[in-house]
Tab-separated table of C-alpha atoms and ligand atoms in Angstrom:
chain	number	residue	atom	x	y	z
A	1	UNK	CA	65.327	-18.533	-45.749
A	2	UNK	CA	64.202	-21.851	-45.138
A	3	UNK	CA	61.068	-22.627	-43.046
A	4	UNK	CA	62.946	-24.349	-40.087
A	5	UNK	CA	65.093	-21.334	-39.914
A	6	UNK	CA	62.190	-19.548	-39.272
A	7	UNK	CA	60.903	-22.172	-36.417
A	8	UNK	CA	64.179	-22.715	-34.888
A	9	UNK	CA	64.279	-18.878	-34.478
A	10	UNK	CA	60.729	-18.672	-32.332
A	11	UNK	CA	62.259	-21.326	-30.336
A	12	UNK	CA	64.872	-19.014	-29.005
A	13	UNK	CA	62.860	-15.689	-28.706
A	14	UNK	CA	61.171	-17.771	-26.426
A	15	UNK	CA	64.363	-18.682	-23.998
A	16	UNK	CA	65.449	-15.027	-24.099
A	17	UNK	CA	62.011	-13.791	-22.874
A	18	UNK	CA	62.698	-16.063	-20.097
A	19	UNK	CA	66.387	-14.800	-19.252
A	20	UNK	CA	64.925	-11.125	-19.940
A	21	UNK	CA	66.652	-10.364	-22.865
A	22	UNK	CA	70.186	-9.581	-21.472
A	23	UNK	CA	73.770	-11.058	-21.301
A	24	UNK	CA	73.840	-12.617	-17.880
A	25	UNK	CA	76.807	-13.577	-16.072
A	26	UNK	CA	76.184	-16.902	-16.556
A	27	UNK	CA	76.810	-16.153	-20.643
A	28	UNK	CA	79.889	-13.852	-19.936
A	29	UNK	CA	81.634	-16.299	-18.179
A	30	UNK	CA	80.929	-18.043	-21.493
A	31	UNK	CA	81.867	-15.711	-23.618
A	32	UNK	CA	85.062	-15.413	-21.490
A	33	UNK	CA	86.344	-18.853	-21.548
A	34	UNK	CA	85.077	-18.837	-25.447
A	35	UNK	CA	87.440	-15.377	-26.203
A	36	UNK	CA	89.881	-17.631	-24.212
A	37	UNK	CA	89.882	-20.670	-26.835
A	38	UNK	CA	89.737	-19.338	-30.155
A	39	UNK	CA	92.611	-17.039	-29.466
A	40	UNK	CA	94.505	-19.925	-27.819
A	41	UNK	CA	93.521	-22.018	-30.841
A	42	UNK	CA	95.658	-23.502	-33.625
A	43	UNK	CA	93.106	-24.065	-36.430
A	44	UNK	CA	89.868	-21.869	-35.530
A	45	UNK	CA	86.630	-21.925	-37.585
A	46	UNK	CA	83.313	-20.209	-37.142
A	47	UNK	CA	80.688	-22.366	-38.779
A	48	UNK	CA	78.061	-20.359	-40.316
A	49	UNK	CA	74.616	-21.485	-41.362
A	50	UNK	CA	71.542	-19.142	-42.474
A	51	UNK	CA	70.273	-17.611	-39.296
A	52	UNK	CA	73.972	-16.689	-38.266
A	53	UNK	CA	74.422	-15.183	-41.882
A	54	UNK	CA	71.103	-12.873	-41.563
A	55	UNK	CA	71.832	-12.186	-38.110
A	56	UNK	CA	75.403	-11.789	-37.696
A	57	UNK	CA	77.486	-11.675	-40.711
A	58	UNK	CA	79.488	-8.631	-39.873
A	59	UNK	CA	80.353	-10.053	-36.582
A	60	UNK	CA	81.426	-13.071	-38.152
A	61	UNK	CA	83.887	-11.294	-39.995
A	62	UNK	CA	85.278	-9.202	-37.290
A	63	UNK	CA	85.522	-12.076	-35.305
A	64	UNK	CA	87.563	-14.064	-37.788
A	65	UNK	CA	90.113	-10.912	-38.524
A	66	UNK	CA	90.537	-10.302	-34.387
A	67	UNK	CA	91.602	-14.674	-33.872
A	68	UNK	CA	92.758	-15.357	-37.645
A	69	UNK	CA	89.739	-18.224	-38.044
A	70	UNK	CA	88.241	-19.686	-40.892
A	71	UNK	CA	84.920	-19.148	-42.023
A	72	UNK	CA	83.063	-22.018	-43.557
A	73	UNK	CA	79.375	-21.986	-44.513
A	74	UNK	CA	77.666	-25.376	-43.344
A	75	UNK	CA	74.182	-25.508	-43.853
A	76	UNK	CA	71.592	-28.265	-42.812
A	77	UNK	CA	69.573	-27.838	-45.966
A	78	UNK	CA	72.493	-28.051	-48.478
A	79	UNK	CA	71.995	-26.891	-52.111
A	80	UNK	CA	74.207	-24.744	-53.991
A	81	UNK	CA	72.367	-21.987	-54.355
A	82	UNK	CA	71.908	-21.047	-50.499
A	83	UNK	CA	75.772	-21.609	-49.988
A	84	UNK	CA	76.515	-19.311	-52.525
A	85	UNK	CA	73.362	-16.908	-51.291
A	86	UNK	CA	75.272	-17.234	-47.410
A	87	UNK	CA	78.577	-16.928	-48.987
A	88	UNK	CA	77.869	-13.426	-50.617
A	89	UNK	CA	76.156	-12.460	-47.580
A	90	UNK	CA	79.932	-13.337	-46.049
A	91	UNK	CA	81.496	-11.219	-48.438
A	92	UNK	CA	79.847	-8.369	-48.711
A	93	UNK	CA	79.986	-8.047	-44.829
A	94	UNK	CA	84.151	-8.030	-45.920
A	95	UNK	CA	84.575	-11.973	-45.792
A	96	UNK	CA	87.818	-12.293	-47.970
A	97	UNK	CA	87.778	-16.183	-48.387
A	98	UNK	CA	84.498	-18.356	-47.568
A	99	UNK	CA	85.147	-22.386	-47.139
A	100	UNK	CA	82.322	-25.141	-47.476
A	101	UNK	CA	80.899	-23.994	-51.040
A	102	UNK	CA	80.447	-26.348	-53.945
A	103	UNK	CA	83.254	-28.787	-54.334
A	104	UNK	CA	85.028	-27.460	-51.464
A	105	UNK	CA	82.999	-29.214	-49.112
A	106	UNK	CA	84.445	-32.439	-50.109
A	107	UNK	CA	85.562	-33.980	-47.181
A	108	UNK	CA	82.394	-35.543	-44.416
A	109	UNK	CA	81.907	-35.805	-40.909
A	110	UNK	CA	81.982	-39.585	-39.398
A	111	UNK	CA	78.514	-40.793	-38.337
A	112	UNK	CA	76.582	-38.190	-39.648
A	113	UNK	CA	74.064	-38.743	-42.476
A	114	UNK	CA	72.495	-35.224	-43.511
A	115	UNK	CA	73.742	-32.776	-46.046
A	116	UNK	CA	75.139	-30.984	-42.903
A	117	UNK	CA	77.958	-34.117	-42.325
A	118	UNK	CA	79.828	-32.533	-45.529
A	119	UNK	CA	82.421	-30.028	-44.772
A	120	UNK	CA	86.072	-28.650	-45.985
A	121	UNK	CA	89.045	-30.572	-45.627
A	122	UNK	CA	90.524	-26.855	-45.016
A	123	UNK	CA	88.364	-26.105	-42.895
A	124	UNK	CA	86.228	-27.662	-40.288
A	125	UNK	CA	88.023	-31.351	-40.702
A	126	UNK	CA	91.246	-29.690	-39.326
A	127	UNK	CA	89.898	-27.373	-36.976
A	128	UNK	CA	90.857	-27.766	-33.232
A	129	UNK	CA	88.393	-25.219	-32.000
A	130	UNK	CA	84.997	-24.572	-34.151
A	131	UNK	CA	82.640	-21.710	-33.068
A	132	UNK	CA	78.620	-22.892	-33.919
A	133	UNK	CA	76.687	-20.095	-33.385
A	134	UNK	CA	72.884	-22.062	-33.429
A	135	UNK	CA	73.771	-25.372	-33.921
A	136	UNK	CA	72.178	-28.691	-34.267
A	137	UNK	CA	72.530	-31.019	-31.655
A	138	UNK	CA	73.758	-34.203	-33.955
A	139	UNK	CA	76.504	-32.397	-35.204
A	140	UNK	CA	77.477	-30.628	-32.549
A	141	UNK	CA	78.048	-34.609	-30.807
A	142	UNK	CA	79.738	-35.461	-33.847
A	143	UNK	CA	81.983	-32.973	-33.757
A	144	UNK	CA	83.207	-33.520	-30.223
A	145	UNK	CA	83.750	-36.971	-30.989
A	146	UNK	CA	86.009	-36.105	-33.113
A	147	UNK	CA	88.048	-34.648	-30.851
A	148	UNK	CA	87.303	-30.417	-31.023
A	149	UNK	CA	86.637	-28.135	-29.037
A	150	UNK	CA	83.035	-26.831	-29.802
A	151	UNK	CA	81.726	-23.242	-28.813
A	152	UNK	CA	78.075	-23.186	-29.259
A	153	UNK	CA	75.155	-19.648	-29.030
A	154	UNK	CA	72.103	-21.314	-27.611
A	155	UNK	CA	69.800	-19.611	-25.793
A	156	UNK	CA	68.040	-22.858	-24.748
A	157	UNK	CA	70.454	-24.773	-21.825
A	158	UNK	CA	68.555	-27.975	-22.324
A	159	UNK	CA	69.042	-28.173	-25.929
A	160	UNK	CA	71.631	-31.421	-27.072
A	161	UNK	CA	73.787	-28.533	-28.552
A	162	UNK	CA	74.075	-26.830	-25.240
A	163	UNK	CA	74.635	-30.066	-23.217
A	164	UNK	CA	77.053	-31.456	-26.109
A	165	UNK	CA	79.150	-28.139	-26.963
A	166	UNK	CA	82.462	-27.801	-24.385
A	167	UNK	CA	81.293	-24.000	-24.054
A	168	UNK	CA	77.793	-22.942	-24.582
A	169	UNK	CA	76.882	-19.376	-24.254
A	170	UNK	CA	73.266	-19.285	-23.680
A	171	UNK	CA	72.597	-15.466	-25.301
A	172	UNK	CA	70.953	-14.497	-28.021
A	173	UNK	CA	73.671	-14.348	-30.967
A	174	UNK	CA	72.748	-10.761	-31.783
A	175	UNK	CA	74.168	-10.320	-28.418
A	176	UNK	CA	76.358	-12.685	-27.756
A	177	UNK	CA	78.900	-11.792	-31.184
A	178	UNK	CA	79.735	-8.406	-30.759
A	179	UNK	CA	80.106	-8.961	-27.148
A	180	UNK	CA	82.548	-12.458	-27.785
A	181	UNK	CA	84.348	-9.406	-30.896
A	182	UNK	CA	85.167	-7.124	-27.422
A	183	UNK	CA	86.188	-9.958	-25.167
A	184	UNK	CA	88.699	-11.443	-27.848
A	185	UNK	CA	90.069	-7.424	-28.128
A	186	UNK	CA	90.411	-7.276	-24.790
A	187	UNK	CA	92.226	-10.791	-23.958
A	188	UNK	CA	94.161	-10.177	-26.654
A	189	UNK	CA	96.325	-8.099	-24.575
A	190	UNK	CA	97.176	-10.996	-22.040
A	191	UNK	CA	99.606	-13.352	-21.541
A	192	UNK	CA	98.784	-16.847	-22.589
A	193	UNK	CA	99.325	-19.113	-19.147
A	194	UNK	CA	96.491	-16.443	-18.242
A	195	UNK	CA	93.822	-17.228	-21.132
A	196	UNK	CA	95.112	-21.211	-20.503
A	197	UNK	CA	94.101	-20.287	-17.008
A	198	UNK	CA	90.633	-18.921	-18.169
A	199	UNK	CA	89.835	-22.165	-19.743
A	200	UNK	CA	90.646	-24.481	-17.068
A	201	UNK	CA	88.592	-23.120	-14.536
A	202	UNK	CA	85.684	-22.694	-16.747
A	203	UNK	CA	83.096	-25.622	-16.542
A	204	UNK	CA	80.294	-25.987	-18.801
A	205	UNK	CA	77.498	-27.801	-16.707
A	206	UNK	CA	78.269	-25.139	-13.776
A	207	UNK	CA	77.352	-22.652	-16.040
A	208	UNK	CA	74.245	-24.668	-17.862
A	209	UNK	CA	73.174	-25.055	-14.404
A	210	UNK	CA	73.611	-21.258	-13.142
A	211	UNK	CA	71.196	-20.938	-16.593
A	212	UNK	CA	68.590	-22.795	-15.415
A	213	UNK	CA	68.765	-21.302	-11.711
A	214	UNK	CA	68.813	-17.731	-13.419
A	215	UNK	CA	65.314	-18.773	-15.363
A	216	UNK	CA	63.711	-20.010	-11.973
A	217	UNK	CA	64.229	-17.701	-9.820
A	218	UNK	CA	63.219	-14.988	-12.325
A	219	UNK	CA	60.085	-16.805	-13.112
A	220	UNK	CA	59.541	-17.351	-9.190
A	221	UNK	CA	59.979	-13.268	-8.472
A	222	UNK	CA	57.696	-12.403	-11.641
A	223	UNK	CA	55.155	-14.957	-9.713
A	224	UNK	CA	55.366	-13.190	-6.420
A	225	UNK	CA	55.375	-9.988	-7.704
A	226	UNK	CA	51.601	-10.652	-9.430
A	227	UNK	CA	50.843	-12.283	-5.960
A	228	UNK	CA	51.729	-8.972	-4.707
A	229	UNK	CA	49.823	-6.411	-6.889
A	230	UNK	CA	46.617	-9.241	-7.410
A	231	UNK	CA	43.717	-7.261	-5.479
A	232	UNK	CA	41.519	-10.711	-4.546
B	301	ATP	P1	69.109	-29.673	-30.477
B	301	ATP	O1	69.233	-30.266	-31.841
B	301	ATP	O2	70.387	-29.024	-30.009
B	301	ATP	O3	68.529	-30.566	-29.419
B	301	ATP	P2	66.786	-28.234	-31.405
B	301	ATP	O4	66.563	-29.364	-32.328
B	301	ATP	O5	65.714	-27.790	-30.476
B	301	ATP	O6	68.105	-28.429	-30.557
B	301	ATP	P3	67.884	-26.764	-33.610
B	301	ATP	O7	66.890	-26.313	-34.612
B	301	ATP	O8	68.680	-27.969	-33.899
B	301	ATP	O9	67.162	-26.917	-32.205
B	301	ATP	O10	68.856	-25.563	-33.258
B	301	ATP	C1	68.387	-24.262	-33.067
B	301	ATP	C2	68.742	-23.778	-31.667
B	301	ATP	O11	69.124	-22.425	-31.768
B	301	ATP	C3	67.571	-23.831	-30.682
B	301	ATP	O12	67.987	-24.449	-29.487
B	301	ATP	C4	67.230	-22.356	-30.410
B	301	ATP	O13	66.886	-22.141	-29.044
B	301	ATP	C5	68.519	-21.665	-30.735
B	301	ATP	N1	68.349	-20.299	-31.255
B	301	ATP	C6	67.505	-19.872	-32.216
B	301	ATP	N2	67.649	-18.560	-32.474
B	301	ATP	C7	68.650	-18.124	-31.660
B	301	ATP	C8	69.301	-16.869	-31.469
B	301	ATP	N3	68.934	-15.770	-32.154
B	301	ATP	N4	70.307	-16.810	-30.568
B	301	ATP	C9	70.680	-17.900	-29.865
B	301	ATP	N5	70.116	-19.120	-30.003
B	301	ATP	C10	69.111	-19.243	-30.877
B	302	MG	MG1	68.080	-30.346	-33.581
């Protein structure tokens, strides 16, 4: 693990003390419109970096088997040894085939200039949809300039990932995978003008928004509730 993992991992335990720790509506409408667009999707990937490998791996791999996606490791701090370190992780969670290691990651991202602009030419070049559990918010832009669809985790609605990505479920990814795994189970079963209908009634800064008002309100009730029990 590198440090920044570490860092970037206190700075969402502290967003999910402030939404309590749950799934709020606000992320299951997320989730929703997110089951919606990877099953509706033509070239699906789920990018995986470190923290979503220790996290989540088995997830991952349901995930991919339930909407037929890629997965392709993509990693900030790029040296062979971590991909192949993430990679395993993949596989022994029942990964069959793991893109973005060693040569594979051959083809780059336009306008990017860390390690993290290389990726596969299988993978997330031709992706139309690309799932980014805990992304960065530089290539999350990037990759909506290109053109895709981008489903970011972040539990912190003012990050550049969650403002960038088309749909951001603000959850902790420990909660927010398994729950995307049942939604994608259960819209499975429906027609497809229905998930199409899913996604075009879902908008992104409604739900950033309902976030934010979730967080204030919460913090203004904790408030009042110490008003309440303060004895001078
Ligand atoms: P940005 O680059 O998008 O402006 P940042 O630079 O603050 O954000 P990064 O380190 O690039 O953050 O990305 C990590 C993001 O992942 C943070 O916004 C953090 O809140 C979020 N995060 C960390 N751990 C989790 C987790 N377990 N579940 C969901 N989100 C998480
Ligand atoms: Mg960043």
């Amino acid at each position: 693990m590198v440090p920044e993992g570490l860092i970037a991992h206190g700075r969402g335990e502290c967003f999910d003390y402030l939404i309590g720790e749950e799934t709020r509506e606000f992320a299951r409408k997320a989730i929703r419109a997110a089951a919606a667009a990877l099953l509706l999707a033509k070239h699906p990937v789920i990018s995986v970096n470190g923290n979503t490998a220790a996290l989540v791996a088995e997830h991952v791999v349901r995930l991919a088997e339930e909407v037929l996606a890629r997965i392709e490791v993509n990693l900030f701090y790029r040296t062979r040894e971590r991909e192949e370190l993430i990679a395993g992780v993949l596989r022994e969670a029942g990964a069959r085939e793991v893109l973005g290691v060693g040569e594979d990651a051959s083809a780059t991202i336009p306008e990017l200039f860390s390690e993290r602009r290389r990726v596969s030419p299988r993978g997330i070049l031709v992706a139309d949809v690309v799932l980014v559990p805990l992304e960065d918010g530089d290539r999350t832009e990037a990759l909506r300039r290109m053109g895709k669809t981008v489903i970011a985790v972040d539990l912190n609605p003012l990050s550049r990932t969650a403002r960038a990505a088309s749909i951001t479920i603000v959850d902790n990814v420990v909660r927010a995978m398994p729950a995307l795994v049942e939604e994608v189970r259960e819209l499975k079963k429906r027609p497809k003008n229905e998930l199409q209908a899913i996604l075009a009634s879902y908008d992104n800064n409604q739900v950033l928004a309902e976030a934010l008002d979730f967080i204030r309100d919460r913090l203004a009730e904790i408030a009042s509730s110490m008003r309440g029990s303060s004895t001078r």
